[in-house]
XYZ file of C-alpha atoms in Angstrom:
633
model
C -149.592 156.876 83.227
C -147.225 154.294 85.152
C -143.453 154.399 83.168
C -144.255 150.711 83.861
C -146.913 150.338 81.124
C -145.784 150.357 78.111
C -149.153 152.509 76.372
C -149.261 151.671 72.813
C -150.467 148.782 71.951
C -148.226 146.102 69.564
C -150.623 143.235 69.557
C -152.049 145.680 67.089
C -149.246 144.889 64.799
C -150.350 142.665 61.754
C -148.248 139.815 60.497
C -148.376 140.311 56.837
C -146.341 137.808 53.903
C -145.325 139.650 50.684
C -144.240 137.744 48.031
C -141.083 139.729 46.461
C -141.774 138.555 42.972
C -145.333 140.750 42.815
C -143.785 144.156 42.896
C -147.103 145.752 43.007
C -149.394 145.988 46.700
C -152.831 145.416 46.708
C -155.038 148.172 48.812
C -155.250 145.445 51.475
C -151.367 144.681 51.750
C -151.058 148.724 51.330
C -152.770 149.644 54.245
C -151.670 147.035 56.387
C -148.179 148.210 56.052
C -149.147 151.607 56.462
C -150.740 151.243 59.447
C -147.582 148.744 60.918
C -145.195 151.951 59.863
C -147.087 154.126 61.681
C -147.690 151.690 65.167
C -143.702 151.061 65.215
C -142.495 154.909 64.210
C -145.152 156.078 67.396
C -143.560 153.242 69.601
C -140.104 154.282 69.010
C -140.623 157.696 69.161
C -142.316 157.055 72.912
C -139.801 154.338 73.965
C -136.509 156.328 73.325
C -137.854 160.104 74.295
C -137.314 157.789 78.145
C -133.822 157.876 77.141
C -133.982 161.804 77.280
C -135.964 161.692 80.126
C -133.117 159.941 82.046
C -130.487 161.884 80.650
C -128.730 158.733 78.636
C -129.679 160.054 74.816
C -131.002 157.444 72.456
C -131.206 157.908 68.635
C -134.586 158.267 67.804
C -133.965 159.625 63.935
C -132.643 156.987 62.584
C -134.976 154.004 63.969
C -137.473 155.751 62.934
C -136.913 156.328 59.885
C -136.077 152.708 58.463
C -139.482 151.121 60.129
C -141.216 151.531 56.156
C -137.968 148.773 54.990
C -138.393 147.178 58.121
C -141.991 146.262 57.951
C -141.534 145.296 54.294
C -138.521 142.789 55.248
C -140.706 141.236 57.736
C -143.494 140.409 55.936
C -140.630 139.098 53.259
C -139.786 136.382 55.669
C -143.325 135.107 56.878
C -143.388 134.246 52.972
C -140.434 132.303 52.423
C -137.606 130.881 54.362
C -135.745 131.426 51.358
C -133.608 134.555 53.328
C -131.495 134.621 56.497
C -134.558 136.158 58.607
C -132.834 138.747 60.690
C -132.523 142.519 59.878
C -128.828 143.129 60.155
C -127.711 146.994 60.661
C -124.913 148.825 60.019
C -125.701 151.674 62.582
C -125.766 150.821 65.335
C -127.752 153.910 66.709
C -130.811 152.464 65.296
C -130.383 150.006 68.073
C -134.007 151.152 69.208
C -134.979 148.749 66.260
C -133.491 145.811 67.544
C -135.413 146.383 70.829
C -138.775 146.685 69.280
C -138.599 143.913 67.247
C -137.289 141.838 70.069
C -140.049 143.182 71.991
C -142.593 142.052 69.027
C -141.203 138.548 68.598
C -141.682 138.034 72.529
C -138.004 137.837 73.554
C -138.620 141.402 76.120
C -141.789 142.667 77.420
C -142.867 145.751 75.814
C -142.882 147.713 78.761
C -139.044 146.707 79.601
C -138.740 148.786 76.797
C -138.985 152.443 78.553
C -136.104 151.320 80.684
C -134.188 152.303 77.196
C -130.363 152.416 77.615
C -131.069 152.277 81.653
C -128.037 150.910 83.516
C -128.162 147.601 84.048
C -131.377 146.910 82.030
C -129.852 145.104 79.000
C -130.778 148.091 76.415
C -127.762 150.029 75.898
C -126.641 152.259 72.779
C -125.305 149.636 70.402
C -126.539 145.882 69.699
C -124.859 143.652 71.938
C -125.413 139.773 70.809
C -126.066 138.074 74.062
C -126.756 140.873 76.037
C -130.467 141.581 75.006
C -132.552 138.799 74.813
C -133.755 138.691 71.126
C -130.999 140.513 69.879
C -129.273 138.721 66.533
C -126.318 140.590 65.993
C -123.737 143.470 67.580
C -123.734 146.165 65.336
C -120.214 147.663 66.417
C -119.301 150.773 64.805
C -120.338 152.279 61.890
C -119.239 150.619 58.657
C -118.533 147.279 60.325
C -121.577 145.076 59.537
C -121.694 144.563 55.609
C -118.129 143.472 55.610
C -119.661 140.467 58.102
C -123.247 140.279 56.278
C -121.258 139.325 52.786
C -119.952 136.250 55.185
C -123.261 135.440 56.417
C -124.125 135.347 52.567
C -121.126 133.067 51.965
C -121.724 130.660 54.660
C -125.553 130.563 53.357
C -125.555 131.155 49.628
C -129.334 129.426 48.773
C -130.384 132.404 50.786
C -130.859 136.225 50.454
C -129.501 138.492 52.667
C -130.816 142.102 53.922
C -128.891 144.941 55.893
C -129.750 148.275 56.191
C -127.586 151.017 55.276
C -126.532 154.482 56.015
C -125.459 157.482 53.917
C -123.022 157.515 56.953
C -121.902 154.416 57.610
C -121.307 154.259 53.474
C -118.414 156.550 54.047
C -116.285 154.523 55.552
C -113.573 152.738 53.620
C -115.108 148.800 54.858
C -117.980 149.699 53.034
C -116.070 150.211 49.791
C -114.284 146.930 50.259
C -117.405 145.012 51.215
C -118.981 145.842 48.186
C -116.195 144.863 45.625
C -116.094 141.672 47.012
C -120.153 141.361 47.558
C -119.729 142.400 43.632
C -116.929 140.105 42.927
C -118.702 136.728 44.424
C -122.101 137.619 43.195
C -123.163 137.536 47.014
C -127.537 137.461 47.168
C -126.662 140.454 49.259
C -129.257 143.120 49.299
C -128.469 146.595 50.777
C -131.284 149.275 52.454
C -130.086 152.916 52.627
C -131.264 155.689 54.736
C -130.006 158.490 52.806
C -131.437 161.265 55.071
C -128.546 163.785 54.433
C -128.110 163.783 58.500
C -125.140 162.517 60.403
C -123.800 163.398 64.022
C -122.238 167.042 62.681
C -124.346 168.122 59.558
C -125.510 167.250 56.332
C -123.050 165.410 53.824
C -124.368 167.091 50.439
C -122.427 170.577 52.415
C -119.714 168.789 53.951
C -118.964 166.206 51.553
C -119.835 167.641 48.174
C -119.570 165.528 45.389
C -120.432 162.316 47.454
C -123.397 160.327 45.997
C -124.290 156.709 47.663
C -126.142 155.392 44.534
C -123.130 156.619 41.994
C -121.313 154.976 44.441
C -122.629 151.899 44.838
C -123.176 151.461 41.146
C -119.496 152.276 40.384
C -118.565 149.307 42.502
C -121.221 147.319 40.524
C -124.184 146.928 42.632
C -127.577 147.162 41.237
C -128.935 149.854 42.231
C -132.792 151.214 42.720
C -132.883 154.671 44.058
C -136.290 155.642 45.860
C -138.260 158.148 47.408
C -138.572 156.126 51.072
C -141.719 157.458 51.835
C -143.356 156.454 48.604
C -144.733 152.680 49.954
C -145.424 151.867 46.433
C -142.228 152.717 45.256
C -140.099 150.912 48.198
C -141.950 147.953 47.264
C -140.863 148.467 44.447
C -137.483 148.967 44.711
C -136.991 146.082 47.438
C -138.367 143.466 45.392
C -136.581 144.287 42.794
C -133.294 143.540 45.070
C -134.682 140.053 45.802
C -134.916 139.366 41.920
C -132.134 140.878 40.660
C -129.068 137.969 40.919
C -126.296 139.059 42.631
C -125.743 141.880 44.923
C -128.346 145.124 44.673
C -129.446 148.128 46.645
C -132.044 150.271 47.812
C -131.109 153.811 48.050
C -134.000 155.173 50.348
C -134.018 159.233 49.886
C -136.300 160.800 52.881
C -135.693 163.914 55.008
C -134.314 162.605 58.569
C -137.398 161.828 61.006
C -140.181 162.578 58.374
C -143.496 163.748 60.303
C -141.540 164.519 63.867
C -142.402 168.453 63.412
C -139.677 169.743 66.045
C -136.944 167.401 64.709
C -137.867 166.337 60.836
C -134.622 166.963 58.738
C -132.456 168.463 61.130
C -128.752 166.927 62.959
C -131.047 167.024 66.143
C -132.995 163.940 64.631
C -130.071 162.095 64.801
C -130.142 161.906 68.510
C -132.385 161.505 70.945
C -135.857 162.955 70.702
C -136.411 165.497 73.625
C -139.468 164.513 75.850
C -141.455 167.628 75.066
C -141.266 167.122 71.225
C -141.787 163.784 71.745
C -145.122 164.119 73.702
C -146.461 166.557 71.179
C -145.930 164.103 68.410
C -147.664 161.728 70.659
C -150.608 163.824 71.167
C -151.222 164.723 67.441
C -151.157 160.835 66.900
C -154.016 160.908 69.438
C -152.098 159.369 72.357
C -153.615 161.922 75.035
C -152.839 159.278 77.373
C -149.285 159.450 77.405
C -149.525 163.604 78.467
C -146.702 163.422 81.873
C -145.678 159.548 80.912
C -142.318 160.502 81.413
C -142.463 162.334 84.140
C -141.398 159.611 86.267
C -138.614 158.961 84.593
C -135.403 160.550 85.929
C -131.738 161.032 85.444
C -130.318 158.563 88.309
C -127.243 160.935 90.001
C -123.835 159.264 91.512
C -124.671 159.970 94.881
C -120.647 159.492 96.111
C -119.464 162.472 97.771
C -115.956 162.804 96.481
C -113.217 164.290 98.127
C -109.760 165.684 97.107
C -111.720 167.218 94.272
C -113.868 170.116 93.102
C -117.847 169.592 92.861
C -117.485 171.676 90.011
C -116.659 169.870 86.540
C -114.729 170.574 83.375
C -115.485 169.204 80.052
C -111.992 168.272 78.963
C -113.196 166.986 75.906
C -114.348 170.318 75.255
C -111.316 172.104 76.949
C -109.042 170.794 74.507
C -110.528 172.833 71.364
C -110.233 175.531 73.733
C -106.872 174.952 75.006
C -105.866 174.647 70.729
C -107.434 178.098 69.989
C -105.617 179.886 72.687
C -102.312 178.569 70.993
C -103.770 179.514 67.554
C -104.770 183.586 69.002
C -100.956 183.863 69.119
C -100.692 183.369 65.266
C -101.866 185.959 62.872
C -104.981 184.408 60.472
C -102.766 183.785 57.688
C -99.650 182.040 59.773
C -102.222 179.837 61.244
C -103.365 178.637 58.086
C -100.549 178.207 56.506
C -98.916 176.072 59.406
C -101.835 174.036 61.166
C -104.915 172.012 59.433
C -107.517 170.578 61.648
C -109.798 168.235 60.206
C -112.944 166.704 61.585
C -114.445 163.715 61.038
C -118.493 164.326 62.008
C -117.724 164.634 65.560
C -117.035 168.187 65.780
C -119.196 168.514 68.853
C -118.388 165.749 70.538
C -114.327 166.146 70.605
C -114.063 170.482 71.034
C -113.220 171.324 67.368
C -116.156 172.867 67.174
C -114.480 175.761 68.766
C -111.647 175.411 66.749
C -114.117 175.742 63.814
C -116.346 178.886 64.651
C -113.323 180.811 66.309
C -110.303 179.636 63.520
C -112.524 178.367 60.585
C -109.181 179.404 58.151
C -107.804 176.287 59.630
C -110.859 173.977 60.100
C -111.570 171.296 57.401
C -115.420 169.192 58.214
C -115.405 166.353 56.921
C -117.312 163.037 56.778
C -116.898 159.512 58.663
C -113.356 158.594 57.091
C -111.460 158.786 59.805
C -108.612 156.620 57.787
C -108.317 158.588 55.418
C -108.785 162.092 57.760
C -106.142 160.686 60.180
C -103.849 160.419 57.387
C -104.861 163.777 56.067
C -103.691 165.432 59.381
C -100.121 163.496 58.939
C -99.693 164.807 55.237
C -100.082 168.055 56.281
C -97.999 167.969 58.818
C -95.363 165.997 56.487
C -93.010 169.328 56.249
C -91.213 169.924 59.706
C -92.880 173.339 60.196
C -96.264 172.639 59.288
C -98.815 170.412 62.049
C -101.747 168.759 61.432
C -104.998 168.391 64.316
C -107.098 165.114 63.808
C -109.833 163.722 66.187
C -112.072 161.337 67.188
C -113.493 158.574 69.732
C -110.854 156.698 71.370
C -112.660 153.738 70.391
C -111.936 154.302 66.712
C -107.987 154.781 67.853
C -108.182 151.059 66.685
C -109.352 151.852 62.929
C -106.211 153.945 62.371
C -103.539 151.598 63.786
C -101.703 151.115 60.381
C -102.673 154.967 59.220
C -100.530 155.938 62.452
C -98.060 154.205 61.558
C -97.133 155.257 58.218
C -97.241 158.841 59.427
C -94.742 157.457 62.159
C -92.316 156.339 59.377
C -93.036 159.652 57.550
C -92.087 162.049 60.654
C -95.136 163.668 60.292
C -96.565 165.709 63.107
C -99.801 164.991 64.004
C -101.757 166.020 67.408
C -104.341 163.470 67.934
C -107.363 164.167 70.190
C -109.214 160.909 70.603
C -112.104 161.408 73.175
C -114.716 159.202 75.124
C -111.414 157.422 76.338
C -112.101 154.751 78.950
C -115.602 153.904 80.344
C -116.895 156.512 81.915
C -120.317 157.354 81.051
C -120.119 155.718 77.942
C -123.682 154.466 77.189
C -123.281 153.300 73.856
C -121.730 150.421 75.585
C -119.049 148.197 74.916
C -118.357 148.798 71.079
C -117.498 152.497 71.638
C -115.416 151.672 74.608
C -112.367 153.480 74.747
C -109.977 151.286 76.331
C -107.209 149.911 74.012
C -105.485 153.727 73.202
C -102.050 151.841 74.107
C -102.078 150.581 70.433
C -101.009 154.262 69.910
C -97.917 153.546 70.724
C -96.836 150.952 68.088
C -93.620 152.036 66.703
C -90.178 149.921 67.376
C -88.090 151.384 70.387
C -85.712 153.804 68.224
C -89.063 155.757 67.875
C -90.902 158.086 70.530
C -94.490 158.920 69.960
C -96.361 161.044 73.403
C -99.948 159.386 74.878
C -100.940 162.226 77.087
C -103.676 161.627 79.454
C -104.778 164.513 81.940
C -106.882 164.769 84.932
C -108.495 167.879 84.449
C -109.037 171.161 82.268
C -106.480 172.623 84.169
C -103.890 169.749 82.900
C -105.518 169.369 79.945
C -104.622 173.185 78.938
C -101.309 173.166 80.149
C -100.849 169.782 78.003
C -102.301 171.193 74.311
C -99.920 174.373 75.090
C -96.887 172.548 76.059
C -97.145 170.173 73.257
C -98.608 171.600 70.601
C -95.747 172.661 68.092
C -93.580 169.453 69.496
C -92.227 167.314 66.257
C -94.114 164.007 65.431
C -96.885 161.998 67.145
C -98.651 163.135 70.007
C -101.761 161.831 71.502
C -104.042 163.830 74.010
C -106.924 161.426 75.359
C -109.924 162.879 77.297
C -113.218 161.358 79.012
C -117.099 161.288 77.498
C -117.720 162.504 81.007
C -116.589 165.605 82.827
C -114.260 165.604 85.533
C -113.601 167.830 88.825
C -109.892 169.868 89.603
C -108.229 168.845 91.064
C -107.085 169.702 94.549
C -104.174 169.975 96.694
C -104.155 169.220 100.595
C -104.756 172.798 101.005
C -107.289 172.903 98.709
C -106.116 174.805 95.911
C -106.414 173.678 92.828
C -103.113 171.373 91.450
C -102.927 171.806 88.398
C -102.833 175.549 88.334
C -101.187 178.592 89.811
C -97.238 177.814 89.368
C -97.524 174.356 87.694
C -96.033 173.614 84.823
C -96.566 170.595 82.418
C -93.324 168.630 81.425
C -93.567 166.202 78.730
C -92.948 162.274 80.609
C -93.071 163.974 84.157
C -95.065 161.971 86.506
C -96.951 164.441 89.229
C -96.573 163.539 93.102
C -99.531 164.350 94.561
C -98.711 163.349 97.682
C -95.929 161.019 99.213
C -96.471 158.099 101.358
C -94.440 155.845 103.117
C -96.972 152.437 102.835
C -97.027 152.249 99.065
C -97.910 154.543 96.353
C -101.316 154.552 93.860
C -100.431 155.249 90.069
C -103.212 157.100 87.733
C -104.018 158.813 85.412
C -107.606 160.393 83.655
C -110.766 160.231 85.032
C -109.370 157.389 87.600
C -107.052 160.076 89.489
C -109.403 161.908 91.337
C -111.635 158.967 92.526
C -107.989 157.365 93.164
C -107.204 160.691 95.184
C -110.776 160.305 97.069
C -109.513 156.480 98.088
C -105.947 157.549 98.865
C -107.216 160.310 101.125
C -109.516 158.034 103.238
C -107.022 155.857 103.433
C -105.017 158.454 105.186
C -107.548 159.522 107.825
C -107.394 155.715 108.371
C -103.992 155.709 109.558
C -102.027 154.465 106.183
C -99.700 156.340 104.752
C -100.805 155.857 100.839
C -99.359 157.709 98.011
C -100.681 158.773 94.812
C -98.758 159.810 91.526
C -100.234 161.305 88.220
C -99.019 159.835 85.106
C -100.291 161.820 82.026
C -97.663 160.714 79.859
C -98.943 157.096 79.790
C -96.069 155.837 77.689
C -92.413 157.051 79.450
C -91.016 155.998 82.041
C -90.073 158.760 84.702
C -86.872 157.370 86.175
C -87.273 159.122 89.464
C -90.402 158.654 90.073
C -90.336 154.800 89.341
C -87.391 154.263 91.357
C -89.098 155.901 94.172
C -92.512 154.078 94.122
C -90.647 151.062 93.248
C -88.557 151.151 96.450
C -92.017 151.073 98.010
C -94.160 148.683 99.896
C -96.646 148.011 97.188
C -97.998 150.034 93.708
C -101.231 150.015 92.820
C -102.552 150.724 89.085
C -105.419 152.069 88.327
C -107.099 152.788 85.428
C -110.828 152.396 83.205
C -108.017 150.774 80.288
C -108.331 147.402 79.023
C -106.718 145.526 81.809
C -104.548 142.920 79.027
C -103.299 146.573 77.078
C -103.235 149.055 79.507
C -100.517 151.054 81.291
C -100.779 148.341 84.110
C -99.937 145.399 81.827
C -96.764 147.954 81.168
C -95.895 148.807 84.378
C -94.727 145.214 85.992
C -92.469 145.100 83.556
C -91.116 148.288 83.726
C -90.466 147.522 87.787
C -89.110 144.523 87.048
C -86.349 145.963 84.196
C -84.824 147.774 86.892
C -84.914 145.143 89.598
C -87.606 146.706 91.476
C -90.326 143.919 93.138
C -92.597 145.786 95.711
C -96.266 144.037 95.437
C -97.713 144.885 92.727
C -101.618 145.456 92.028
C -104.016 146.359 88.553
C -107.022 147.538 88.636
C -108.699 148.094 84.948
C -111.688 147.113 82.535
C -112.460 143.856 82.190
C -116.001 143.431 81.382
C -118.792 144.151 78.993
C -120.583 147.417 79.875
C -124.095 147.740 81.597
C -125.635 150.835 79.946
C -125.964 153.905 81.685
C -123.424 156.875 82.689
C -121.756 156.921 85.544
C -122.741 153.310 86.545
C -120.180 151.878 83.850
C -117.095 152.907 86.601
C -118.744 150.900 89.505
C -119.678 148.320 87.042
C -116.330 147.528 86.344
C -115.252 147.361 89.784
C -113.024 150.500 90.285
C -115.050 152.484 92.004
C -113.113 154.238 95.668
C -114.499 151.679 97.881
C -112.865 149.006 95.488
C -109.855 150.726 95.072
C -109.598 151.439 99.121
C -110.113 147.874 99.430
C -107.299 146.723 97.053
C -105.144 149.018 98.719
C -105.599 147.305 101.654
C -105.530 144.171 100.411
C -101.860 145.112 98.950
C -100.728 146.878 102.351
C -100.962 143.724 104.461
């Protein structure tokens, strides 16, 4: 079968109008639902498994799940334009939704749809509104959308409004808000839940015991119908008693995650991306023998740049940073380490290295859900007494969620060591929303305060950073990559960052001089910076490239000595308007220093993919060779 042919057919999908006031299906409406369910759950399951094939992920749980509320909404608005007809979404992972529908509404051909979260193909993680054609709405990150659904609601209040919901995205603090003021205004808001008991990390009835998303709901006074989701009858029900209750109301949908995916049903793996071999056996016991090898012309799609200057080996630093923490915790007996350091989690345990933290030091660990408000500020109370330090993390795009949480442990002197990873671009498929490239905000406080952004390049840095660092008073922030990175290496070819170095807090590293101008990075930027630098070099001119892991001091020396240069260069995957670049000029210019000055740093939406988001964005070596140049004449 041709990954060009998309092999199930949706013209067998039947338009169906339910009237919302008959709470009761006839056999015929019955089965024609039940037989839509099943066509859309078998498309998405065979749609995103290409998303394993290529090695991108996709989130194949959660779409699937929601098709029953999905169908029923549809056939809602073929009877009556008396709702806002689009199917807003709180989670963003079910993105594989959006796609399908756009697919079924004509706005993508079905088979664009195996090119799922492909670089370049328009289909990334999230919802991006005007990237996809047919796509109504960016999702953003979770706990976002109902905040901006209750406006929709204002701005149209003849009409209802639908968005699904998630037992995770319900944890977050916007969600509370949203609903007192959905409550308050009597907004014709109706909410869909996919309480599956799975997020990113675990289940929520272990980790957050006591939490209940109907008690909730109803204790902020929303109508509430809770529902077994695979019961048709029942979700009927339960929706159409939304639509005629006045005011806002929700649908509490209780289903194991990925109900009828044997290999996956109920378990965290549901939550991502169904792998291809699961995915074809579902396939065949839904009697699509056809599809036996579709995917095996689907591939990952490798970088195929030769670096140099750095190892072809590569280091999780993401990962390396748990590690690096439990090596500083072995040096504490069980019961000093509890009593002086608390690190909490917020779902994302194995995506930021506490997971090692947890299995190795659980007497320090806390898991906890997707609050990472109120976990951020959990980490500062701890470490509110001088000798006692508290470890949060997350993604560096959620940095931005915790801007006023950061700085009230600021004016409380707490000590907090923040790990925010997926910082940058790099590899980041879930596209622009989970972008990490605004971390600067960190640094908020007035100038009579210091708080650390560390940055390093590799494991090696990244260990000798957590070490250094780790019992230091107040804020410090330690950013890594979603992607791994290479050592490293000297001009010898040892590795830099080991042997007899030694990390000093708001040191830049010289990694080599040069006499035309100098390069400044930092991250996942420094070694392909070091590849540029060094072909530069071998071409005659005499570049030189500095390290700055502490993104937010100013090393005297080293500035006066690249600012008594020909040109600097900065490069970084950052936001180009709030990055260390839009820093930098200024910091030249404070102490009279004017060599030509260049930025190189995000600027543009993402395109899906891994390592394509880098050259997307323009600062790939060959583009930072050629700015070099550029600055050199």
């Amino acid at each position: 079968m041709s990954p060009d042919i998309f092999a199930i057919d949706l013209k067998q999908f039947k338009k169906l109008a339910l009237d919302p006031t008959k709470p009761k299906l006839s056999a015929e409406e019955k089965a024609t639902l039940q037989a839509n369910i099943q066509l859309l759950r078998d498309a998405i399951v065979y749609f995103t498994a290409t998303g394993a094939a290529r090695g991108v992920s996709g989130h194949t749980g959660g779409a699937y799940d929601t098709v029953p509320e999905v169908c029923m909404l549809l056939a809602i608005f073929e009877h009556s334009d008396k709702f806002v007809p689009i199917i807003f979404d709180e989670a963003g992972h079910r993105v594989a939704t959006q796609y399908l529908l756009a697919a079924l509404e004509g706005s993508l051909p079905a088979e664009h749809l195996l090119h799922y979260r492909e670089a370049h193909a328009k289909l990334p993680g999230h919802p991006e509104l005007g990237l996809t054609p047919g796509v109504k709405f960016s999702s953003g990150r979770l706990g976002h959308m109902w905040a901006l659904v209750n406006g929709v609601a204002l701005a149209n209040r003849g009409k209802t409004v639908f968005c699904l919901g998630s037992d995770g995205s319900q944890q977050e603090g916007n969600d509370a808000e949203a609903a007192r003021i959905a409550v308050a205004q009597k907004l014709n808001v109706k909410l869909i839940v996919d309480d599956n008991d799975v997020t990113i990390s675990g289940h929520p009835s272990q980790y957050l015991k006591g939490f209940s998303v109907a008690k909730t709901l109803a204790g902020h006074g929303l109508k509430v119908f809770p529902v077994q989701g695979e019961d048709i009858d029942s979700l009927w029900e339960a929706i159409s008693g939304t639509v005629t209750h006045d005011g806002p109301a929700a649908v509490v949908c209780k289903r194991v995650m990925a109900p009828g995916v044997a290999d996956i049903q109920g378990t965290i793996h549901a939550h991502d991306v169904i792998p291809v071999k699961s995915a074809e056996k579902y396939l065949a016991g839904r009697g699509y023998s056809n599809l036996t090898g579709v995917y095996d012309g689907i591939k990952p799609v490798p970088n195929p740049y030769l670096y140099i200057g750095s190892t072809k080996e590569l280091g999780a630093n993401r990962v390396v940073f748990g590690e690096a923490v439990n090596m500083v915790l072995d040096t504490l007996s069980k019961e000093e380490a509890a009593a002086k350091v608390m690190v909490i989690d917020s779902d994302l345990e194995g995506s930021t290295g506490l997971k090692g933290i947890h299995q190795k030091h659980p007497e320090v660990f806390i898991s906890s859900g997707i609050m990472e408000r109120s976990n951020f500020s959990a980490a500062a109370g701890f470490g509110f007494a001088p000798d006692k330090f508290g470890v949060f993390s997350t993604f560096s795009a959620f940095l931005e969620m915790v801007i006023s949480e950061i700085t009230m442990a600021r004016l409380n002197n707490c000590n907090v060591l923040s790990h925010f990873s997926h910082a940058g671009v790099d590899e980041v498929a879930d596209n622009t929303c989970h972008f990490g490239v605004n971390n600067m905000f960190a640094d908020n406080g007035l100038s009579d305060v210091q708080s650390f952004l560390y940055f390093p390049a590799d494991a090696a840095q990244m260990t000798a950073i957590v070490k250094t660092v780790f019992f230091n008073r107040g804020l410090r922030f330690v950013f890594s990559t979603r992607s791994k990175v290479p050592w490293i290496l000297k001009e010898d070819g040892t590795r830099f960052f080991e042997g007899d170095y030694k990390f000093v807090p708001g040191k830049d590293d010289v990694i080599v001089e040069g006499k035309a101008g100098y390069v400044v990075s930092f991250g996942e930027m420094l070694y392909r910076s070091w590849d540029a630098v060094l072909r530069c070099r071998e071409q005659g001119l005499d570049v030189g490239l500095i390290n700055k892991a502490c993104l937010n001091v100013v090393d005297e020396q080293i500035i006066t000595k690249i600012g008594c240069s020909p040109f600097v260069l900065i490069v970084e995957s950052f936001n180009q308007k709030t990055g260390l670049g839009s820093k930098f000029g200024t910091w030249l210019l404070e102490r009279q220093l004017t060599p030509r000055y260049g930025y190189m740093g995000t600027t543009k939406e993402g395109c899906g993919g891994l390592w394509e988001q880098i050259p997307h964005q323009g600062l790939d070596p060959q583009s930072i060779i050629l700015k070099i140049k550029q600055l050199s004449q």
